[in-house]
CSV table of C-alpha atoms in Angstrom, one decimal:
chain,number,residue,atom,x,y,z
C,85,MET,CA,107.6,100.5,91.2
C,86,MET,CA,110.8,99.6,93.0
C,87,ARG,CA,108.9,97.8,95.7
C,88,SER,CA,110.3,95.0,97.7
C,89,LYS,CA,109.8,91.6,96.2
C,90,GLY,CA,107.2,90.3,98.6
C,91,PHE,CA,105.3,93.6,98.6
C,92,MET,CA,102.3,92.8,96.4
C,93,ARG,CA,102.5,89.0,96.9
C,94,SER,CA,101.6,89.5,100.5
C,95,LEU,CA,98.0,90.5,99.8
C,96,MET,CA,97.4,87.3,97.7
C,97,ILE,CA,98.8,84.9,100.2
C,98,PHE,CA,97.3,86.3,103.4
C,99,ALA,CA,93.9,86.3,101.7
C,100,LEU,CA,94.1,82.6,101.3
C,101,ILE,CA,94.9,81.8,104.8
C,102,PHE,CA,92.4,84.2,106.3
C,103,THR,CA,89.4,82.5,104.9
C,104,VAL,CA,90.3,79.0,105.8
C,105,VAL,CA,90.0,78.4,109.5
C,106,ALA,CA,89.7,74.8,110.4
C,107,GLY,CA,87.1,72.3,109.6
C,108,PRO,CA,84.7,70.0,111.3
C,109,GLY,CA,85.4,68.3,114.5
C,110,SER,CA,86.4,71.5,116.4
C,111,SER,CA,85.2,70.3,119.7
C,112,ARG,CA,88.6,69.0,120.6
C,113,LEU,CA,89.9,72.6,120.1
C,114,MET,CA,87.8,73.8,123.0
C,115,ALA,CA,89.7,74.9,126.1
C,116,ALA,CA,93.0,74.8,124.2
C,117,SER,CA,95.6,77.5,124.3
C,118,ALA,CA,95.7,79.9,121.4
C,119,GLY,CA,98.8,78.2,120.0
C,120,SER,CA,97.3,74.7,120.1
C,121,PHE,CA,94.1,76.0,118.6
C,122,VAL,CA,96.0,77.4,115.6
C,123,GLU,CA,98.2,74.3,115.4
C,124,ALA,CA,95.2,72.0,115.4
C,125,ILE,CA,93.5,73.9,112.6
C,126,GLY,CA,96.6,74.3,110.5
C,127,GLY,CA,96.4,71.0,108.7
C,128,LYS,CA,92.8,71.6,107.8
C,129,VAL,CA,93.6,75.1,106.6
C,130,LEU,CA,96.2,73.8,104.2
C,131,ALA,CA,94.1,70.8,103.2
C,132,ALA,CA,91.3,73.3,102.3
C,133,ALA,CA,93.8,75.3,100.3
C,134,ARG,CA,94.7,72.2,98.3
C,135,ALA,CA,91.0,71.5,97.6
C,136,GLY,CA,90.3,75.0,96.4
C,137,SER,CA,86.5,74.8,96.6
C,138,VAL,CA,84.5,77.9,97.4
C,139,SER,CA,81.8,76.0,99.3
C,140,GLN,CA,84.4,74.2,101.4
C,141,PHE,CA,86.0,77.5,102.3
C,142,ARG,CA,82.7,79.0,103.2
C,143,SER,CA,81.9,76.1,105.5
C,144,VAL,CA,85.3,76.4,107.2
C,145,LEU,CA,85.0,80.2,107.5
C,146,GLY,CA,81.5,79.9,109.0
C,147,ARG,CA,82.8,77.5,111.7
C,148,HIS,CA,86.0,79.2,113.0
C,149,ALA,CA,86.3,82.8,111.9
C,150,ALA,CA,84.7,85.7,113.7
C,151,LEU,CA,82.8,86.5,110.6
C,152,SER,CA,80.5,89.2,111.8
C,153,THR,CA,83.3,90.9,113.7
C,154,ILE,CA,85.5,90.9,110.6
C,155,ALA,CA,82.7,92.2,108.5
C,156,ASN,CA,81.9,95.0,110.9
C,157,TYR,CA,85.6,95.9,111.2
C,158,SER,CA,85.9,96.0,107.4
C,159,LEU,CA,83.3,98.9,107.3
C,160,GLY,CA,85.8,101.2,109.1
C,161,PRO,CA,84.3,104.6,109.8
C,162,TYR,CA,81.0,103.5,108.3
C,163,ARG,CA,80.6,100.7,110.9
C,164,LYS,CA,77.8,102.2,112.8
C,165,LYS,CA,75.9,103.5,109.8
C,166,MET,CA,74.9,100.2,108.2
C,167,PRO,CA,71.2,99.6,108.5
C,168,SER,CA,70.5,96.7,110.7
C,169,GLY,CA,68.2,95.1,108.2
C,170,MET,CA,71.1,94.9,105.7
C,171,LYS,CA,73.6,93.2,108.1
C,172,GLN,CA,72.7,89.5,107.6
C,173,GLN,CA,72.9,89.9,103.8
C,174,TYR,CA,76.2,91.7,104.2
C,175,TYR,CA,77.7,89.0,106.4
C,176,ARG,CA,76.7,86.3,103.9
C,177,LEU,CA,78.3,88.2,101.1
C,178,VAL,CA,81.5,88.9,103.0
C,179,SER,CA,81.8,85.2,103.7
C,180,LYS,CA,81.3,84.4,100.0
C,181,HIS,CA,83.7,87.2,98.9
C,182,ILE,CA,86.5,86.0,101.1
C,183,SER,CA,85.9,82.4,100.1
C,184,GLN,CA,86.1,83.3,96.4
C,185,VAL,CA,89.3,85.2,96.9
C,186,PHE,CA,90.7,82.2,98.6
C,187,ALA,CA,89.6,79.8,96.0
C,188,ARG,CA,91.1,82.0,93.3
C,189,HIS,CA,94.5,82.0,94.9
C,190,SER,CA,94.6,78.7,96.8
C,191,GLY,CA,97.4,77.4,94.7
C,192,LYS,CA,99.8,79.7,96.4
C,193,LEU,CA,99.4,78.1,99.8
C,194,ARG,CA,101.8,75.3,100.0
C,195,GLY,CA,102.8,73.3,103.1
C,196,THR,CA,102.0,70.2,105.2
C,197,GLY,CA,101.1,71.9,108.4
C,198,LEU,CA,101.8,74.7,110.9
C,199,THR,CA,104.4,75.0,113.5
C,200,VAL,CA,103.7,77.4,116.4
C,201,LEU,CA,106.7,79.7,117.0
C,202,SER,CA,105.2,81.9,119.7
C,203,GLU,CA,102.0,82.9,121.3
C,204,ARG,CA,100.8,85.9,123.4
C,205,GLU,CA,97.5,87.0,124.9
C,206,LYS,CA,96.3,90.3,126.0
C,207,GLY,CA,92.7,91.1,126.9
C,208,ARG,CA,90.3,89.3,124.7
C,209,SER,CA,92.8,88.8,121.8
C,210,ALA,CA,95.7,86.5,121.2
C,211,ILE,CA,98.6,86.5,118.7
C,212,VAL,CA,100.1,83.3,117.4
C,213,LYS,CA,103.1,83.3,115.2
C,214,THR,CA,103.5,80.2,113.0
C,215,ARG,CA,105.7,78.8,110.2
C,216,ILE,CA,104.3,76.7,107.3
C,217,LYS,CA,106.0,73.3,107.3
C,218,GLY,CA,107.4,72.7,103.9
C,219,GLY,CA,106.6,76.3,102.9
C,220,SER,CA,108.3,79.6,103.3
C,221,GLY,CA,107.8,82.5,105.7
C,222,THR,CA,105.8,83.0,108.8
C,223,VAL,CA,102.1,83.5,109.3
C,224,THR,CA,100.7,85.4,112.3
C,225,TRP,CA,97.2,84.8,113.5
C,226,ARG,CA,95.1,87.2,115.5
C,227,LEU,CA,92.4,85.4,117.5
C,228,ILE,CA,89.6,86.6,119.7
C,229,LYS,CA,88.3,84.6,122.6
C,230,ALA,CA,84.9,83.0,122.0
C,231,GLY,CA,83.8,81.2,125.1
C,232,SER,CA,86.4,78.6,126.1
C,233,SER,CA,87.9,78.6,122.6
C,234,TYR,CA,88.9,81.1,120.0
C,235,LYS,CA,87.9,82.5,116.6
C,236,VAL,CA,90.2,83.9,114.0
C,237,PHE,CA,89.9,87.6,113.5
C,238,ASP,CA,92.8,88.3,111.2
C,239,VAL,CA,95.9,86.8,109.6
C,240,ASN,CA,99.2,88.4,108.7
C,241,VAL,CA,101.4,87.0,106.0
C,242,GLN,CA,104.7,88.7,105.0
C,243,GLY,CA,103.8,91.7,107.1
C,244,VAL,CA,100.3,92.4,105.8
C,245,TRP,CA,97.1,92.0,107.8
C,246,LEU,CA,94.1,90.9,105.7
C,247,ALA,CA,91.4,92.7,107.6
C,248,GLY,CA,93.1,96.1,107.2
C,249,ILE,CA,93.4,95.7,103.4
C,250,GLN,CA,89.8,94.4,103.2
C,251,LYS,CA,88.7,97.4,105.1
C,252,THR,CA,90.6,99.7,102.7
C,253,ASP,CA,88.7,98.1,99.8
C,254,PHE,CA,85.3,98.3,101.4
C,255,VAL,CA,85.8,101.9,102.6
C,256,SER,CA,87.0,102.9,99.1
C,257,VAL,CA,83.7,101.6,97.6
C,258,LEU,CA,81.7,103.4,100.2
C,259,ARG,CA,83.6,106.7,99.8
C,260,LYS,CA,83.2,106.6,96.1
C,261,ASN,CA,79.5,106.2,96.5
C,262,ASN,CA,78.8,108.7,99.2
C,263,GLY,CA,78.4,106.0,101.9
C,264,ASP,CA,75.7,104.1,99.9
C,265,PHE,CA,75.7,100.6,101.3
C,266,ASN,CA,73.8,99.3,98.3
C,267,ALA,CA,77.0,100.0,96.3
C,268,LEU,CA,79.0,97.9,98.7
C,269,ILE,CA,76.5,95.1,98.4
C,270,ALA,CA,76.6,95.3,94.6
C,271,TYR,CA,80.4,95.2,94.8
C,272,LEU,CA,80.3,92.1,96.9
C,273,LYS,CA,77.8,90.4,94.6
C,274,LYS,CA,80.2,90.7,91.6
G,152,MET,CA,122.9,92.7,70.4
G,153,ASN,CA,121.7,93.6,73.8
G,154,ARG,CA,120.7,97.0,72.6
G,155,MET,CA,118.8,95.4,69.8
G,156,VAL,CA,116.9,93.1,72.1
G,157,PHE,CA,116.1,95.9,74.5
G,158,SER,CA,114.9,98.2,71.6
G,159,LEU,CA,112.8,95.4,70.2
G,160,ALA,CA,111.2,94.8,73.6
G,161,LEU,CA,110.6,98.4,74.1
G,162,GLY,CA,109.1,98.8,70.6
G,163,VAL,CA,106.8,95.8,71.1
G,164,GLY,CA,105.8,97.0,74.5
G,165,LEU,CA,104.9,100.5,73.2
G,166,ALA,CA,102.9,99.0,70.4
G,167,VAL,CA,101.0,96.6,72.6
G,168,ASN,CA,100.4,98.9,75.6
G,169,ALA,CA,100.6,102.5,74.5
G,170,VAL,CA,98.1,102.2,71.6
G,171,PRO,CA,95.2,100.8,73.7
G,172,LEU,CA,96.0,103.4,76.4
G,173,MET,CA,95.7,106.2,74.0
G,174,ALA,CA,92.6,104.8,72.5
G,175,GLN,CA,90.9,105.0,75.8
G,176,PRO,CA,89.5,108.3,76.9
G,177,SER,CA,92.7,109.3,78.6
G,178,ASN,CA,93.3,107.3,81.7
G,179,PHE,CA,95.5,110.0,83.1
G,180,LEU,CA,92.7,112.7,82.9
G,181,GLU,CA,90.2,110.2,84.3
G,182,LEU,CA,92.3,109.6,87.3
G,183,TYR,CA,92.7,113.3,87.8
G,184,ARG,CA,89.0,113.8,87.6
G,185,SER,CA,88.2,110.9,89.9
G,186,TRP,CA,90.3,112.3,92.8
G,187,LYS,CA,89.0,115.7,92.2
G,188,ASN,CA,85.4,114.5,92.5
G,189,GLU,CA,86.2,112.2,95.4
G,190,ASP,CA,87.9,115.1,97.2
G,191,LYS,CA,84.7,117.2,97.0
G,192,LYS,CA,82.7,114.5,98.7
G,193,VAL,CA,84.9,114.4,101.8
G,194,VAL,CA,84.2,116.9,104.5
G,195,ILE,CA,87.4,118.2,106.1
G,196,ALA,CA,86.7,118.4,109.8
G,197,PRO,CA,86.6,121.8,111.2
G,198,ALA,CA,89.1,122.8,114.0
G,199,SER,CA,86.4,122.2,116.6
G,200,ALA,CA,86.0,118.5,115.5
G,201,ARG,CA,89.8,118.0,115.6
G,202,THR,CA,90.0,119.4,119.1
G,203,LYS,CA,87.1,117.1,120.1
G,204,ILE,CA,89.0,114.0,118.9
G,205,LYS,CA,92.2,115.2,120.6
G,206,THR,CA,90.4,115.7,123.9
G,207,LYS,CA,88.8,112.3,123.7
G,208,VAL,CA,92.2,110.8,123.0
G,209,ARG,CA,93.8,112.6,125.9
G,210,THR,CA,91.0,111.3,128.2
G,211,ASN,CA,90.9,107.7,127.0
G,212,PHE,CA,94.5,106.8,126.2
G,213,SER,CA,97.8,107.1,127.9
G,214,GLY,CA,101.5,107.0,127.1
G,215,ARG,CA,102.7,105.9,123.7
G,216,LYS,CA,99.1,105.4,122.4
G,217,ARG,CA,98.2,108.9,123.2
G,218,ALA,CA,101.4,110.3,121.7
G,219,ALA,CA,100.6,108.4,118.5
G,220,ALA,CA,97.0,109.5,118.4
G,221,LEU,CA,97.9,113.1,118.8
G,222,ARG,CA,100.1,113.2,115.7
G,223,LEU,CA,97.1,114.1,113.5
G,224,PRO,CA,98.1,115.3,110.1
G,225,HIS,CA,97.8,118.9,109.2
G,226,LYS,CA,94.9,118.5,106.9
G,227,HIS,CA,92.9,115.4,107.8
G,228,LYS,CA,89.7,113.8,106.9
G,229,SER,CA,89.1,113.4,110.6
G,230,SER,CA,85.4,113.6,110.3
G,231,GLU,CA,85.5,110.0,108.9
G,232,ILE,CA,88.1,108.6,111.2
G,233,THR,CA,87.5,107.1,114.6
G,234,VAL,CA,89.7,107.7,117.6
G,235,GLU,CA,90.6,104.0,117.6
G,236,GLU,CA,91.8,104.2,114.0
G,237,VAL,CA,94.0,107.2,114.8
G,238,VAL,CA,95.4,105.4,117.8
G,239,ALA,CA,96.1,102.3,115.7
G,240,GLY,CA,98.0,104.3,113.2
G,241,GLU,CA,95.5,103.3,110.5
G,242,ASP,CA,94.8,106.8,109.5
G,243,ASN,CA,95.9,107.4,106.0
G,244,ASN,CA,98.2,110.4,106.8
G,245,ASP,CA,98.0,111.3,103.1
G,246,PRO,CA,97.7,115.1,103.0
G,247,PHE,CA,99.1,115.2,99.5
G,248,GLU,CA,96.7,112.7,98.2
G,249,PRO,CA,95.6,114.6,95.1
G,250,VAL,CA,99.2,115.1,94.0
G,251,ASN,CA,100.1,111.5,95.0
G,252,ARG,CA,97.3,110.2,92.9
G,253,LEU,CA,98.5,112.1,89.9
G,254,ILE,CA,102.0,110.8,90.3
G,255,PHE,CA,100.6,107.3,90.9
G,256,GLY,CA,98.7,107.6,87.6
G,257,PHE,CA,101.9,108.6,85.9
G,258,ASN,CA,103.7,105.6,87.5
G,259,GLU,CA,100.9,103.3,86.3
G,260,ILE,CA,101.3,104.4,82.7
G,261,LEU,CA,105.0,104.0,83.0
G,262,ASP,CA,104.4,100.6,84.4
G,263,GLN,CA,102.1,99.6,81.5
G,264,VAL,CA,104.2,101.2,78.8
G,265,VAL,CA,107.7,100.4,79.9
G,266,LEU,CA,108.1,98.1,82.9
G,267,GLN,CA,105.6,95.4,82.0
G,268,PRO,CA,106.8,94.9,78.5
G,269,VAL,CA,110.4,94.8,79.7
G,270,SER,CA,109.4,92.3,82.4
G,271,TYR,CA,107.4,90.1,80.1
G,272,THR,CA,110.3,90.1,77.6
G,273,TYR,CA,112.8,89.3,80.3
G,274,ARG,CA,110.6,86.5,81.5
G,275,THR,CA,110.1,85.1,78.0
G,276,ILE,CA,113.6,85.1,76.8
G,277,ILE,CA,115.5,84.3,80.0
G,278,PRO,CA,115.0,80.8,81.6
G,279,THR,CA,113.8,80.7,85.2
G,280,PRO,CA,117.1,79.4,86.7
G,281,VAL,CA,119.0,82.3,85.1
G,282,ARG,CA,116.4,84.8,86.3
G,283,LYS,CA,116.7,83.3,89.8
G,284,GLY,CA,120.5,83.6,89.6
G,285,VAL,CA,120.3,87.3,88.6
G,286,SER,CA,117.8,88.0,91.4
G,287,ASN,CA,120.2,86.3,93.9
G,288,ALA,CA,123.2,88.2,92.6
G,289,VAL,CA,121.3,91.5,92.9
G,290,ALA,CA,120.3,90.6,96.5
G,291,ASN,CA,123.9,89.6,97.3
G,292,ALA,CA,125.2,92.9,96.0
G,293,LYS,CA,123.1,94.7,98.6
G,294,ALA,CA,124.7,92.9,101.5
G,295,PRO,CA,127.1,95.7,102.5
G,296,ILE,CA,124.1,98.1,102.9
G,297,VAL,CA,122.2,95.5,104.8
G,298,LEU,CA,125.2,94.9,107.1
G,299,ALA,CA,125.7,98.6,107.7
G,300,ASN,CA,122.1,99.0,108.7
G,301,ASP,CA,122.1,95.8,110.9
G,302,VAL,CA,125.0,97.4,112.8
G,303,LEU,CA,123.4,100.9,113.0
G,304,GLN,CA,120.3,99.3,114.4
G,305,GLY,CA,122.4,97.4,117.0
G,306,LYS,CA,121.4,93.9,115.8
G,307,PRO,CA,124.6,91.8,116.1
G,308,VAL,CA,122.9,88.5,115.4
G,309,ARG,CA,121.4,89.7,112.1
G,310,ALA,CA,124.7,91.4,111.2
G,311,ARG,CA,126.5,88.1,111.7
G,312,LYS,CA,124.0,86.4,109.5
G,313,THR,CA,124.4,89.0,106.8
G,314,VAL,CA,128.2,88.5,106.9
G,315,MET,CA,127.9,84.7,106.7
G,316,ARG,CA,125.4,85.0,103.8
G,317,PHE,CA,127.7,87.3,101.9
G,318,LEU,CA,130.8,85.1,102.4
G,319,ILE,CA,129.0,81.9,101.5
G,320,ASN,CA,127.1,83.2,98.6
G,321,SER,CA,130.0,85.1,97.1
G,322,THR,CA,132.2,81.9,97.2
G,323,VAL,CA,130.2,78.7,97.3
G,324,GLY,CA,127.3,80.5,95.7
G,325,LEU,CA,129.4,81.5,92.6
G,326,GLY,CA,129.5,85.2,93.2
G,327,GLY,CA,125.9,85.4,94.5
G,328,LEU,CA,124.2,83.6,91.7
G,329,VAL,CA,123.2,80.7,94.0
G,330,ASP,CA,121.7,81.4,97.4
G,331,ALA,CA,123.8,78.7,99.1
G,332,ALA,CA,123.4,80.3,102.5
G,333,LYS,CA,119.6,79.9,102.4
G,334,ALA,CA,120.0,76.2,101.5
G,335,GLY,CA,122.3,76.0,104.6
G,336,GLY,CA,119.5,77.4,106.8
G,337,ILE,CA,120.6,81.1,106.9
G,338,GLU,CA,117.5,82.9,105.8
G,339,PRO,CA,117.9,86.3,104.1
G,340,HIS,CA,116.5,89.5,105.5
G,341,SER,CA,116.4,93.1,104.3
G,342,GLU,CA,117.5,96.3,106.0
G,343,ASP,CA,117.8,99.9,104.7
G,344,PHE,CA,118.5,103.2,106.2
G,345,GLY,CA,114.8,104.2,106.1
G,346,GLN,CA,114.2,101.2,108.5
G,347,THR,CA,117.2,102.3,110.6
G,348,LEU,CA,115.7,105.8,111.0
G,349,GLY,CA,112.4,104.1,112.0
G,350,VAL,CA,114.2,102.0,114.6
G,351,TRP,CA,115.8,105.2,115.9
G,352,GLY,CA,112.3,106.7,116.4
G,353,VAL,CA,112.2,109.0,113.4
G,354,PRO,CA,108.6,109.3,112.3
G,355,ALA,CA,107.8,108.2,108.7
G,356,GLY,CA,106.0,111.4,107.8
G,357,PRO,CA,103.2,111.7,105.4
G,358,TYR,CA,102.6,109.2,102.6
G,359,VAL,CA,104.3,110.2,99.4
G,360,VAL,CA,104.3,108.7,95.9
G,361,ALA,CA,107.6,109.3,94.2
G,362,PRO,CA,107.8,109.4,90.4
G,363,VAL,CA,109.2,106.0,89.2
G,364,LEU,CA,110.0,104.8,92.8
G,365,GLY,CA,106.4,104.5,93.8
G,366,PRO,CA,105.0,104.4,97.4
G,367,SER,CA,107.3,106.1,99.9
G,368,SER,CA,107.6,108.6,102.8
G,369,PRO,CA,110.0,111.4,103.5
G,370,ARG,CA,111.9,109.0,105.9
G,371,HIS,CA,112.0,106.3,103.3
G,372,LEU,CA,113.2,108.7,100.6
G,373,VAL,CA,116.0,110.0,102.8
G,374,GLY,CA,116.9,106.4,103.6
G,375,ARG,CA,117.1,105.5,99.8
G,376,ALA,CA,119.4,108.5,99.2
G,377,VAL,CA,121.7,107.5,102.1
G,378,ASP,CA,121.8,103.9,101.0
G,379,THR,CA,122.7,104.9,97.4
G,380,LEU,CA,125.5,107.1,98.6
G,381,ALA,CA,126.8,104.4,101.0
G,382,ASN,CA,126.6,101.6,98.5
G,383,PRO,CA,130.2,100.7,97.3
G,384,LEU,CA,128.8,100.0,93.8
G,385,THR,CA,127.9,103.6,93.5
G,386,TRP,CA,131.5,104.7,93.9
G,387,LEU,CA,133.1,101.7,92.1
G,388,LEU,CA,131.0,102.6,89.0
G,389,ALA,CA,131.5,106.4,89.3
G,390,ASP,CA,133.8,106.6,86.3
G,391,PHE,CA,131.7,104.5,84.0
G,392,SER,CA,129.1,105.7,81.5
G,393,LEU,CA,125.6,106.5,82.7
G,394,LEU,CA,124.2,103.3,81.2
G,395,GLU,CA,126.8,101.2,83.0
G,396,ARG,CA,126.3,103.1,86.3
G,397,MET,CA,122.6,102.4,86.0
G,398,THR,CA,122.9,98.7,85.3
G,399,PRO,CA,122.7,97.5,88.9
G,400,THR,CA,119.6,99.7,89.5
G,401,MET,CA,118.0,98.6,86.3
G,402,ALA,CA,118.6,95.0,87.1
G,403,ASP,CA,117.1,95.5,90.6
G,404,ILE,CA,114.0,97.2,89.1
G,405,VAL,CA,113.5,94.6,86.3
G,406,THR,CA,114.0,91.5,88.5
G,407,GLY,CA,111.9,93.0,91.3
G,408,HIS,CA,109.1,94.0,88.9
G,409,GLU,CA,109.1,90.7,87.2
G,410,SER,CA,108.7,88.8,90.5
G,411,ILE,CA,105.7,90.8,91.6
G,412,MET,CA,104.1,91.5,88.2
G,413,ASP,CA,101.4,88.8,88.3
G,414,ASP,CA,100.3,89.5,91.9
G,415,ALA,CA,100.3,93.2,91.2
G,416,ASN,CA,98.1,92.7,88.1
G,417,ALA,CA,95.7,90.5,90.0
G,418,LEU,CA,95.5,93.2,92.8
G,419,ARG,CA,95.1,95.9,90.1
G,420,LYS,CA,92.2,94.0,88.6
G,421,ALA,CA,90.4,93.1,91.9
G,422,SER,CA,90.8,96.2,93.9
G,423,PRO,CA,88.1,98.9,93.8
G,424,ASP,CA,90.8,101.6,94.4
G,425,PHE,CA,94.2,100.4,93.6
G,426,TYR,CA,95.9,103.5,94.9
G,427,SER,CA,94.4,103.0,98.4
G,428,ALA,CA,95.2,99.3,98.4
G,429,VAL,CA,98.8,100.0,97.5
G,430,ARG,CA,99.0,102.7,100.2
G,431,GLY,CA,97.6,100.3,102.8
G,432,ILE,CA,99.9,97.4,101.9
G,433,TYR,CA,103.0,99.7,101.7
G,434,ARG,CA,102.4,101.1,105.2
G,435,GLN,CA,101.8,97.8,106.7
G,436,LYS,CA,104.8,96.2,105.0
G,437,ARG,CA,107.2,99.0,106.1
G,438,LYS,CA,106.0,98.9,109.6
G,439,ASP,CA,106.5,95.1,109.6
G,440,ASP,CA,110.0,95.5,108.1
G,441,ILE,CA,111.1,97.9,110.8
G,442,ALA,CA,109.8,95.6,113.5
G,443,ASP,CA,111.5,92.6,111.9
G,444,GLY,CA,108.2,90.8,111.7
G,445,GLU,CA,107.4,91.1,115.4
G,446,VAL,CA,103.9,92.1,116.2
G,447,ASP,CA,103.2,94.6,119.0
G,448,LEU,CA,99.8,93.9,120.5
G,449,ASP,CA,99.4,97.5,121.5
G,450,ASP,CA,99.8,98.7,118.0
G,451,LEU,CA,97.0,96.6,116.5
G,452,PRO,CA,93.7,98.1,115.8
G,453,GLU,CA,90.9,97.7,118.3
G,454,ILE,CA,88.5,94.7,117.5
G,455,PRO,CA,85.0,96.0,117.3
G,456,VAL,CA,82.7,94.9,120.2
G,457,GLU,CA,79.7,93.0,118.9
């Protein structure tokens, strides 16, 4: 109960940013560094947050997030057990689920843009630390290389990574239902 | 007068929250049954499987990753955990989960019956600027503890910021009611002895849910005890009545609870397993606090290959 003040708030905020990853016109992001990629999409991320539309977030997510990778990661230890025939439906529902979470809490994302504080790359992933202009706190992005550009895999706000928490939720549903993927699908359809 | 307001708040809270809780078929027992049933579904890996994981870790990883991976909890649901997750420190390390869930259930009822009504009342009768002032003053009173831990962790820059913040807020900030230092560009940060132990390399130990205090670990609990003993307020108030001695702690709890209440309720409503969600967030947040927000690429979980 005596948790630190930003403790629970973290989940809500990171969920917002995660789903909103850039908008149309991404070709100019190609061949950019990880930092400039995040900086370029920052304005669109925050603009999408202001709009708060589920369909807009789904569109943005589809363009610049590594959706299938996030969805697979979220299955945790059940990753390899999902029937292949179910995957496309699962990916669509994950996209919708994240977009809905974002739309519900979009009012919490305030700012006019992102300032890149630092960037590092290792292997096929990169970490970019940013600050929201006109907002508070830092946001850290985990990207994966996709051709000559990047896709967003995860976002950390106030110390909490979204993908890890989403995985906790999905695995909880699967554990409670003896690994029945239909239960997870039903949960995502709610 | 204060006692009257508090009693009224408590009475209303009990009436609003306790009655529906009791009308339901015992939340507490349901929680107990749920973990009991859930536990039956989980196959605890035999020793041979654990050995297999350890061998794979020794073969595939080196240095710090291997050391982290080999710290498997005594009783672990390792049949459901991949090597990558163990390496990434994402394993739950929750060997006391049944007991933890029971205490978590107790804390939830306490939250519904006492803390939420008190927080709602506090929010209703105290204007936002005053609540902000109280919150700032509570944070300012923790400055000596933050400073001690800044020093113990060998962080002179952060220690200097803590001193500056304390001096500015205690004077210009009217005894801490106004965060004048933040307005001047000196951002606040938190440190506690649990974090200091983490910086010194002491492992967190298994996940523990403490009555009233909530999510914790043995390292965190030791840290809380040391911070309490080292806090000048503890000794300054030593000769006062219990109620007066508890006032700073109660103020901390109420202001802290009020500030997270809405988000906690939203998470409580949306999460399929609130216990697991809180555990995950707690672990990530503590790890981030100890690292002062710096991300170590080696500590991040593996990204699945498509």
